[in-house]
PDB file of C-alpha atoms and ligand atoms in Angstrom:
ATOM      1  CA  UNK A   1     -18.077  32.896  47.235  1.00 43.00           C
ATOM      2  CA  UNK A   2     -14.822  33.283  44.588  1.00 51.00           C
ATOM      3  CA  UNK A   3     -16.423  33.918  41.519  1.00 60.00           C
ATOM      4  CA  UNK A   4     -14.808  35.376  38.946  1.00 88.00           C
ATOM      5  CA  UNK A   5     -16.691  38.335  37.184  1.00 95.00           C
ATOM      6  CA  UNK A   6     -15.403  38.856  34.225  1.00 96.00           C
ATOM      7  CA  UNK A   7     -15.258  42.532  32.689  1.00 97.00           C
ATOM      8  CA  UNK A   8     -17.584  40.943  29.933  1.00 97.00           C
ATOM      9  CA  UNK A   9     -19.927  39.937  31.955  1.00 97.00           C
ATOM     10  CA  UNK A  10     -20.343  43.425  33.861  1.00 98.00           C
ATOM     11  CA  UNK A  11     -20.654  45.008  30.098  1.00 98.00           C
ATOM     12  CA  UNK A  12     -23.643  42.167  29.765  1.00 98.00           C
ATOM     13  CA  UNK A  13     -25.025  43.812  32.344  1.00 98.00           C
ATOM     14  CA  UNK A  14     -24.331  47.697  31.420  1.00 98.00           C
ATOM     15  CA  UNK A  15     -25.969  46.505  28.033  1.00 98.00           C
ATOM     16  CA  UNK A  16     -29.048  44.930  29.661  1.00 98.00           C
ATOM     17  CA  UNK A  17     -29.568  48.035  31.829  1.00 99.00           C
ATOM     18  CA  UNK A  18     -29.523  50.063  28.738  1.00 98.00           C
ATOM     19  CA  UNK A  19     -32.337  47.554  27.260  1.00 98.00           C
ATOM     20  CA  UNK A  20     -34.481  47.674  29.781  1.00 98.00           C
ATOM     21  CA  UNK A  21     -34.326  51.653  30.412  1.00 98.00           C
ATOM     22  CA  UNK A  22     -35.552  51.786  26.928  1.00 98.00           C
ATOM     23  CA  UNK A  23     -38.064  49.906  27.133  1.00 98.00           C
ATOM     24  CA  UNK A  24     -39.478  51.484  30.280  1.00 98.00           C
ATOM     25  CA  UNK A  25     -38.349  54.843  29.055  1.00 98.00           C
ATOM     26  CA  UNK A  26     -41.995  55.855  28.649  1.00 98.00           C
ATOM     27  CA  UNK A  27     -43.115  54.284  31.967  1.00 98.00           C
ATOM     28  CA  UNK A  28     -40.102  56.401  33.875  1.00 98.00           C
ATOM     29  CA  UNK A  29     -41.489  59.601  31.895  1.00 97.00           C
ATOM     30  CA  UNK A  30     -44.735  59.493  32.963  1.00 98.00           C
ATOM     31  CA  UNK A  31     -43.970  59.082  36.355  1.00 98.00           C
ATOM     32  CA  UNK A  32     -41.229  61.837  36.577  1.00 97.00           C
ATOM     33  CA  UNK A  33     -44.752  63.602  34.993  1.00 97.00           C
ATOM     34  CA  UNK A  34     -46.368  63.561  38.189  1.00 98.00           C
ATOM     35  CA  UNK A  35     -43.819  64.937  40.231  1.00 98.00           C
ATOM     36  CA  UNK A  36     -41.224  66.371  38.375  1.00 96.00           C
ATOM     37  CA  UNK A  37     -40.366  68.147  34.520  1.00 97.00           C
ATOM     38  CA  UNK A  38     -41.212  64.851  32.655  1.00 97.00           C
ATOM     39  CA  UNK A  39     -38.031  63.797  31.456  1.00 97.00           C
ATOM     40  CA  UNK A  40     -36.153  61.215  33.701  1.00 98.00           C
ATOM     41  CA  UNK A  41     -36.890  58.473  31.099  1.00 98.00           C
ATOM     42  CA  UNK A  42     -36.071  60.577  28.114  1.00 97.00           C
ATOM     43  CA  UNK A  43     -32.837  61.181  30.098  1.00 97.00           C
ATOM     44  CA  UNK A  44     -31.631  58.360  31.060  1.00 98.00           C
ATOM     45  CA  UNK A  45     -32.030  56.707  27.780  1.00 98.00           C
ATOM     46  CA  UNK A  46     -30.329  59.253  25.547  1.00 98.00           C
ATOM     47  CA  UNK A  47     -27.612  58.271  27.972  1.00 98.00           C
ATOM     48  CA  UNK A  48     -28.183  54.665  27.945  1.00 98.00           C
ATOM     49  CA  UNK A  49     -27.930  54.660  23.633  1.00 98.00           C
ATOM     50  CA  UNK A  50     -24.803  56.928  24.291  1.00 98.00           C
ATOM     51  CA  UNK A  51     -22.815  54.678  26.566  1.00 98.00           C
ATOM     52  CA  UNK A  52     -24.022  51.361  24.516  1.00 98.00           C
ATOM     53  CA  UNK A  53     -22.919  53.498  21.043  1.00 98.00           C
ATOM     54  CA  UNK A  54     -19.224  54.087  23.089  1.00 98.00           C
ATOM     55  CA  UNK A  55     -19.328  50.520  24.113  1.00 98.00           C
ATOM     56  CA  UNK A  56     -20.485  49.408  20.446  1.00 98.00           C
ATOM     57  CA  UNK A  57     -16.801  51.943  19.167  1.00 97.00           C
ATOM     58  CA  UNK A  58     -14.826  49.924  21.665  1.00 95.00           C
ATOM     59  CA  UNK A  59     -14.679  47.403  24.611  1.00 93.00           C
ATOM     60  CA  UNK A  60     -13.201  48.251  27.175  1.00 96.00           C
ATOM     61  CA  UNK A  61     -10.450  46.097  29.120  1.00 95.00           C
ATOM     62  CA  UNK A  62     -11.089  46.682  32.918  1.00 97.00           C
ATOM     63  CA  UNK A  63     -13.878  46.307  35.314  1.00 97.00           C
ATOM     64  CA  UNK A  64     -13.328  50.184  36.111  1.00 98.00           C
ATOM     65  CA  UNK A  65     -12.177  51.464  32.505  1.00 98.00           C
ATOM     66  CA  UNK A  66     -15.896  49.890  31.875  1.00 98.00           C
ATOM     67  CA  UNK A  67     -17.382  51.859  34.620  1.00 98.00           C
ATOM     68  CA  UNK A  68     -15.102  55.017  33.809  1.00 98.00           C
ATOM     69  CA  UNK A  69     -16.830  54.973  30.622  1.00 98.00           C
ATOM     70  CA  UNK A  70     -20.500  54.439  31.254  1.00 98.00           C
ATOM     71  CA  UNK A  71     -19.947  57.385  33.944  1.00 98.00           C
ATOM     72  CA  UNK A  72     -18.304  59.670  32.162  1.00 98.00           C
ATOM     73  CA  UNK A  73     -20.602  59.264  29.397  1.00 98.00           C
ATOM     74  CA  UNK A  74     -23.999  59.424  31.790  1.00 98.00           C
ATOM     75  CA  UNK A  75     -22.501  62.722  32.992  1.00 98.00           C
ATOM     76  CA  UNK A  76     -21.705  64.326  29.740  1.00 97.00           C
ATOM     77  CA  UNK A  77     -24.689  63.360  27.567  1.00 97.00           C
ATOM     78  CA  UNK A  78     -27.690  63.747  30.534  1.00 95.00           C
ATOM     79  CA  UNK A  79     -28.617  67.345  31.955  1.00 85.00           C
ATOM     80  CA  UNK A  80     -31.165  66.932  35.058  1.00 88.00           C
ATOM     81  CA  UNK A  81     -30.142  65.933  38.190  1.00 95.00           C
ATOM     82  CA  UNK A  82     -29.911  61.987  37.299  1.00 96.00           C
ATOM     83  CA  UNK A  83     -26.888  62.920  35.043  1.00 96.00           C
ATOM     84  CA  UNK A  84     -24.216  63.434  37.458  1.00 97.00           C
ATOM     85  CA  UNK A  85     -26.132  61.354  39.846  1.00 98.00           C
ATOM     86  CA  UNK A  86     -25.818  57.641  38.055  1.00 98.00           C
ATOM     87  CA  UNK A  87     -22.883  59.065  36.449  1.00 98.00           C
ATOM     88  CA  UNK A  88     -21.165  59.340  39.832  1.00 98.00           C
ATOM     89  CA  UNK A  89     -22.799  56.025  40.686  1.00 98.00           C
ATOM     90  CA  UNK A  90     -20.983  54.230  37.839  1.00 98.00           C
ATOM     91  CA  UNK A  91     -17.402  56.242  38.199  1.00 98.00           C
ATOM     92  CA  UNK A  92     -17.223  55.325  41.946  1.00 98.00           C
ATOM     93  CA  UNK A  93     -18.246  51.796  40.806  1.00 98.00           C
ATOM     94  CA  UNK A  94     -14.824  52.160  38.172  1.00 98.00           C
ATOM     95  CA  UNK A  95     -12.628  53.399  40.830  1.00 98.00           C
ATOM     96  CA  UNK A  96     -13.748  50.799  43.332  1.00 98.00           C
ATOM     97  CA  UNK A  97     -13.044  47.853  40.568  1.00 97.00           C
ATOM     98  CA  UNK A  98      -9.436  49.503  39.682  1.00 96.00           C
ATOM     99  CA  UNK A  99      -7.713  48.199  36.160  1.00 95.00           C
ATOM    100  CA  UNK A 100      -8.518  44.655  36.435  1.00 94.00           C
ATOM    101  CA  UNK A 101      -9.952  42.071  34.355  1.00 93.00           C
ATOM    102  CA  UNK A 102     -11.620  39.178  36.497  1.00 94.00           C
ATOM    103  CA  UNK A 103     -12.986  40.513  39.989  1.00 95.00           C
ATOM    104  CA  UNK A 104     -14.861  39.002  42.567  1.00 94.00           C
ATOM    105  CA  UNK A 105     -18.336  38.891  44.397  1.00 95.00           C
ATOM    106  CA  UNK A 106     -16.918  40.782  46.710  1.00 95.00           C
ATOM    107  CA  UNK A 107     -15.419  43.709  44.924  1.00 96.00           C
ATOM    108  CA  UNK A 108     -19.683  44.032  42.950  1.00 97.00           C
ATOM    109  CA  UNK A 109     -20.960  44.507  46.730  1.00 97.00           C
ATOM    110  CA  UNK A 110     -18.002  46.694  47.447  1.00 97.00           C
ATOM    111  CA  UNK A 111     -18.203  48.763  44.404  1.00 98.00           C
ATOM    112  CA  UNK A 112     -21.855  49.043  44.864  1.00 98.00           C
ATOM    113  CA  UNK A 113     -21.784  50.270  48.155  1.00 98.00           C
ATOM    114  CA  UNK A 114     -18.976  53.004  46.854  1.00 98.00           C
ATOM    115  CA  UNK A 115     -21.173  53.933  44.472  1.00 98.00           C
ATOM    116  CA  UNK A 116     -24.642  54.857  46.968  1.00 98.00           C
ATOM    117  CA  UNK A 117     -21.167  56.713  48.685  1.00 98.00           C
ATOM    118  CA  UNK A 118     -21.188  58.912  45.592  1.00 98.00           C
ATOM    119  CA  UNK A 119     -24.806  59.431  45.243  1.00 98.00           C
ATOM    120  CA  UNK A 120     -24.756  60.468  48.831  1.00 98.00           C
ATOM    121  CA  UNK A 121     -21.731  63.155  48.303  1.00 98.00           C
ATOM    122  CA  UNK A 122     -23.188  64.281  45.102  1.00 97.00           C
ATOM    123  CA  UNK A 123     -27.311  64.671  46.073  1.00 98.00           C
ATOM    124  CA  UNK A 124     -26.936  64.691  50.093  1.00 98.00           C
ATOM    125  CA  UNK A 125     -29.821  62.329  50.117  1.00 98.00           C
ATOM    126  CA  UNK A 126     -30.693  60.196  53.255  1.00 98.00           C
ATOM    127  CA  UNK A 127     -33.329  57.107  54.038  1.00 98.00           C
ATOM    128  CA  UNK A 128     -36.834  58.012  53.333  1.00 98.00           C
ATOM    129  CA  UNK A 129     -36.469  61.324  50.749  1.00 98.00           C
ATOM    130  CA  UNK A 130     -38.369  59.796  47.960  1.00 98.00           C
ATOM    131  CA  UNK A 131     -35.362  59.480  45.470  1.00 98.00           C
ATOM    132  CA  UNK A 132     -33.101  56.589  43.705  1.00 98.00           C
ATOM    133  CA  UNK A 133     -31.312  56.498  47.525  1.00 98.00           C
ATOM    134  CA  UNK A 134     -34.341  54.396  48.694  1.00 98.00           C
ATOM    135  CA  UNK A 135     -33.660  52.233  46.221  1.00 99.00           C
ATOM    136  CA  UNK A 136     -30.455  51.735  46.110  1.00 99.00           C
ATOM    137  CA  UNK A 137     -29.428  51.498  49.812  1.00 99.00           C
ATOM    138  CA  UNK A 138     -31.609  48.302  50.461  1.00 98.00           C
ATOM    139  CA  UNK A 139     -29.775  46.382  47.120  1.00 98.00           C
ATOM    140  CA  UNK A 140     -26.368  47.497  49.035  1.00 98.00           C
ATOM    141  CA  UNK A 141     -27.382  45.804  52.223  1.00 98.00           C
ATOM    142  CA  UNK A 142     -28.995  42.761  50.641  1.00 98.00           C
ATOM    143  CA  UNK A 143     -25.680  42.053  48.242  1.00 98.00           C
ATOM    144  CA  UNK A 144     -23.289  42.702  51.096  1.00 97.00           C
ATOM    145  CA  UNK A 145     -25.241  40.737  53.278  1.00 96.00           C
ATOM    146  CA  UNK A 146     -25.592  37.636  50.665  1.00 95.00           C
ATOM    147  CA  UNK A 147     -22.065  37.795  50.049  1.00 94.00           C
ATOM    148  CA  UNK A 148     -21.006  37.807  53.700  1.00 92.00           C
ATOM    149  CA  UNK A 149     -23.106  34.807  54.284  1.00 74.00           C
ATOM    150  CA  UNK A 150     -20.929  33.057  51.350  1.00 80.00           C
ATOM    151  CA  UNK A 151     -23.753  32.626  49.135  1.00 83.00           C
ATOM    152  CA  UNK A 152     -23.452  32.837  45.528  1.00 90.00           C
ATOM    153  CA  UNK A 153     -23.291  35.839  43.225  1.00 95.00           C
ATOM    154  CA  UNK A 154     -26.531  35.020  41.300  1.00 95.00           C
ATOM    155  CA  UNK A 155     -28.960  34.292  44.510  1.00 95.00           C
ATOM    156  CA  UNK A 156     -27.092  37.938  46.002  1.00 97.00           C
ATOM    157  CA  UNK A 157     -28.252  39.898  42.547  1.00 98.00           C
ATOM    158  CA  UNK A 158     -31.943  38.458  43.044  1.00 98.00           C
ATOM    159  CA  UNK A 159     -31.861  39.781  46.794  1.00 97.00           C
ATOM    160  CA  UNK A 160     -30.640  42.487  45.923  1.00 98.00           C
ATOM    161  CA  UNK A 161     -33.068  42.898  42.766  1.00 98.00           C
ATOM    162  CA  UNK A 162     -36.088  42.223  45.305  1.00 98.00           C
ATOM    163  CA  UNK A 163     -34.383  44.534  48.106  1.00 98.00           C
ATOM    164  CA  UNK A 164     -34.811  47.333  45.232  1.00 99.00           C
ATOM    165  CA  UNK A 165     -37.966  46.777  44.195  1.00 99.00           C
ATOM    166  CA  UNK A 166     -39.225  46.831  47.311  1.00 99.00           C
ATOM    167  CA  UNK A 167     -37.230  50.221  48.400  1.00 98.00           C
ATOM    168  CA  UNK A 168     -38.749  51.312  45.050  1.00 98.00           C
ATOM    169  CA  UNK A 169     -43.011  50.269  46.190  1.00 98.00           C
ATOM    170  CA  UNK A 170     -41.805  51.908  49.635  1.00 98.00           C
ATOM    171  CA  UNK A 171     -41.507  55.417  47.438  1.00 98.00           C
ATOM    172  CA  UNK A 172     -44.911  55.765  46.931  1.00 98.00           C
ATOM    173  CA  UNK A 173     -45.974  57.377  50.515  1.00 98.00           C
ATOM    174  CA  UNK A 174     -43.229  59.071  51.213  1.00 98.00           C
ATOM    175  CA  UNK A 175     -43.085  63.176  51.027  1.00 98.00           C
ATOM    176  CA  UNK A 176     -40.381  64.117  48.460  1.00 98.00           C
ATOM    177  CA  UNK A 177     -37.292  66.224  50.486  1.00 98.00           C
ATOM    178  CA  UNK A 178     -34.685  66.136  47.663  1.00 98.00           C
ATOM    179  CA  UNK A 179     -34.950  66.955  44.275  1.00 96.00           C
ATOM    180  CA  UNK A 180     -37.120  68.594  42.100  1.00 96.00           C
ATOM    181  CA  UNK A 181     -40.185  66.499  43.498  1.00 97.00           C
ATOM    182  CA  UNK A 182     -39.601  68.160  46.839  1.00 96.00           C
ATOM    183  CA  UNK A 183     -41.070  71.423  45.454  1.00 96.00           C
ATOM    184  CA  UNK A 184     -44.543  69.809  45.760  1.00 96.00           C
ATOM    185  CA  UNK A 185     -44.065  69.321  49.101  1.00 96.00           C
ATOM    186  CA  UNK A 186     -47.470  67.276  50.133  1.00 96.00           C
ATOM    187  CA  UNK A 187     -48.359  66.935  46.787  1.00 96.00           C
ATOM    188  CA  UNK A 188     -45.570  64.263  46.150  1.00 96.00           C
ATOM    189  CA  UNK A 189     -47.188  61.704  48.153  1.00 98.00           C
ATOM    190  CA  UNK A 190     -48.486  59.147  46.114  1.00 98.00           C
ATOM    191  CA  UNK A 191     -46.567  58.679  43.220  1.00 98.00           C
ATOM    192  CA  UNK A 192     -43.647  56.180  42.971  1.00 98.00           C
ATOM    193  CA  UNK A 193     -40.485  58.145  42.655  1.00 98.00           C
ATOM    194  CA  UNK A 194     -38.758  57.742  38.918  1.00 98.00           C
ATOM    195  CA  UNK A 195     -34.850  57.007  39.659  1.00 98.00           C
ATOM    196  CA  UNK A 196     -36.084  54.357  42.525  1.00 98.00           C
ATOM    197  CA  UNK A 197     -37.679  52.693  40.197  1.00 98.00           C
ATOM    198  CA  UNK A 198     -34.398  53.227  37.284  1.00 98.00           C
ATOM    199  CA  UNK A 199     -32.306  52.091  40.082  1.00 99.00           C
ATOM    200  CA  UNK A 200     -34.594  48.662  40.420  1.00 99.00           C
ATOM    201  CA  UNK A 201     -34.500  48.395  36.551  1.00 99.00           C
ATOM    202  CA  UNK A 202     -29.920  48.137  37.358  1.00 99.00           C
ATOM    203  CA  UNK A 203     -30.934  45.619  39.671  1.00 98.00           C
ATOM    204  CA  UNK A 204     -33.324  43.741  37.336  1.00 98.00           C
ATOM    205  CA  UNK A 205     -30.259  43.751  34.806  1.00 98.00           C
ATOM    206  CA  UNK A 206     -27.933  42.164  36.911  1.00 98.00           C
ATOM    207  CA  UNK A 207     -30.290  39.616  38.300  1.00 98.00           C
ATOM    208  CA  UNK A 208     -30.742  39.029  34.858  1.00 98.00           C
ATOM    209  CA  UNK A 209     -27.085  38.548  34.235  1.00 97.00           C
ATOM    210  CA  UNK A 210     -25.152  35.091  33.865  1.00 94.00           C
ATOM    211  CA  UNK A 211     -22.716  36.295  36.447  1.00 93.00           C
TER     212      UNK A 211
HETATM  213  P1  ADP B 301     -34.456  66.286  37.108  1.00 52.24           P
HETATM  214  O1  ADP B 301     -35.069  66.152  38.478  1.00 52.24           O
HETATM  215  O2  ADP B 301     -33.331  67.259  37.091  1.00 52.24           O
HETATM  216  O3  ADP B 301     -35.462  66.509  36.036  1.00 52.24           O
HETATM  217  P2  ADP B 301     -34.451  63.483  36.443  1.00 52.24           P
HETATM  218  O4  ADP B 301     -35.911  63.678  36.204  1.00 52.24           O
HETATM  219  O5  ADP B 301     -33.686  62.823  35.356  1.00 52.24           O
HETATM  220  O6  ADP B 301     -33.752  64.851  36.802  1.00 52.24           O
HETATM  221  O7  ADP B 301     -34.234  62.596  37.748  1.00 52.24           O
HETATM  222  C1  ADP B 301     -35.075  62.708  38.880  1.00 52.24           C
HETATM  223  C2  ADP B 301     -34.664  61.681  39.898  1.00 52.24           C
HETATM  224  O8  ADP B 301     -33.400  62.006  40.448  1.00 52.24           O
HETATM  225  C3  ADP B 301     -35.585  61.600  41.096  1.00 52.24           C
HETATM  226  O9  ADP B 301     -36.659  60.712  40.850  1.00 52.24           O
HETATM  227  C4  ADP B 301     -34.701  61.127  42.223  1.00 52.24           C
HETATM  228  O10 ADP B 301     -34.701  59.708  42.349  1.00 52.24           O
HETATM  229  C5  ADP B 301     -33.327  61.559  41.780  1.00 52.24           C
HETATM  230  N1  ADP B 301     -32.834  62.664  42.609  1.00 52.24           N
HETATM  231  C6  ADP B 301     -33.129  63.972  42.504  1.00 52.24           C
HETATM  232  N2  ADP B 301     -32.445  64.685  43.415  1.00 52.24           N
HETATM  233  C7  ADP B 301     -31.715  63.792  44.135  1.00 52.24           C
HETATM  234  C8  ADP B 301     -30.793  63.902  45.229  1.00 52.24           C
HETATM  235  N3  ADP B 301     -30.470  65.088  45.769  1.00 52.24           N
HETATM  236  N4  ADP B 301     -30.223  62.761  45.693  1.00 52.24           N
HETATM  237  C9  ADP B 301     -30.525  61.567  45.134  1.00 52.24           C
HETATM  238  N5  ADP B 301     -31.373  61.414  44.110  1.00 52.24           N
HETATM  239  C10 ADP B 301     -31.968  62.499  43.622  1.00 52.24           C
HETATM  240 MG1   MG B 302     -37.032  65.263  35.638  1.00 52.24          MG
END
């Protein structure tokens, strides 16, 4: 596996995620309704339009200036907890990729993994807490595991897209321990957690992807 990704094609993907937040923005309000304040989708596309308006004012050069920016801006424009949460998801991403223009399948699993590192530090959230962790975790395992086995980039994203998905359906049961869904305590089980099911919408991007 020594594909190149190109900086443009991980902005294809940053773009794609923003597209497909807003159109489930609704979808990801509704369910933060059940257990939550009702606003993960509102958030997470005001920050979505914000980083595609920054990318729209400028592209930028690097894998991580990319990632930088998309972070940066996630944290500044989004209050809640999913702010600083995919913000620190995307700037761990940026510091993983470095200043470089062409990386490899290697570096995405990598950088991906870094990132669930940052969620971790920022939200202290383990296996089975009902949040975007349960999620995420699985796509890590199923990219690095595709890429160790040498397969290609594009079969790794849709393993890694079905990995999330299915950490995403596993939400449902679970009691909520993190989070302002934990405050329901019994009451949580049952409903699908919201940023699971954003962080399954990232994976559906990059699937999506011509990597
Ligand atoms: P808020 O809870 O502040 O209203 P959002 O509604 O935008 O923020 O985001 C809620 C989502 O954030 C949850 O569905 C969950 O996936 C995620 N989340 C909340 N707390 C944590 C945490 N400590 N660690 C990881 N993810 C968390
Ligand atoms: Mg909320």
């Amino acid at each position: 596996m020594d594909e190149n990704v190109t900086t443009a094609v991980l902005e294809e993907w940053v773009r794609r995620f923003a597209h497909l937040v807003a159109e489930n923005r609704d979808h990801l309000t509704e369910l933060d309704a059940a257990i939550g304040d009702a606003d993960h989708g509102l958030n997470m596309d005001r920050g979505m339009r914000a980083v595609v308006a920054a990318l729209d004012a400028g592209t930028p050069a690097t894998a991580g200036a990319l990632f930088s920016k998309v972070g940066m801006t996630l944290v500044s424009t989004v209050g809640g907890a999913s702010g600083p949460l995919f913000g620190t998801l995307f700037l761990r991403m940026g510091s993983t990729f470095g200043d470089v223009q062409t990386t490899s399948a290697q570096e995405l699993a990598a950088a991906l993994r870094a990132g669930l590192g940052g969620v971790v530090d920022r939200g202290k959230a383990g296996p089975q807490d009902k949040t975007m962790y349960d999620a995420l975790s699985p796509a890590v395992e199923a990219l690095a595991a595709a890429v160790a086995d040498g397969g290609d980039l594009a079969t790794g994203l849709k393993d890694a897209r079905d990995a999330a998905a299915a950490g995403r359906d596993a939400t449902t049961p679970m009691l909520a321990r993190k989070g302002r869904a934990s405050y329901l305590g019994e009451r949580s089980v049952g409903h699908q957690d919201p940023g699971a099911t954003t962080v399954a919408l990232l994976l559906e991007a990059a699937a999506e992807t011509n990597f």
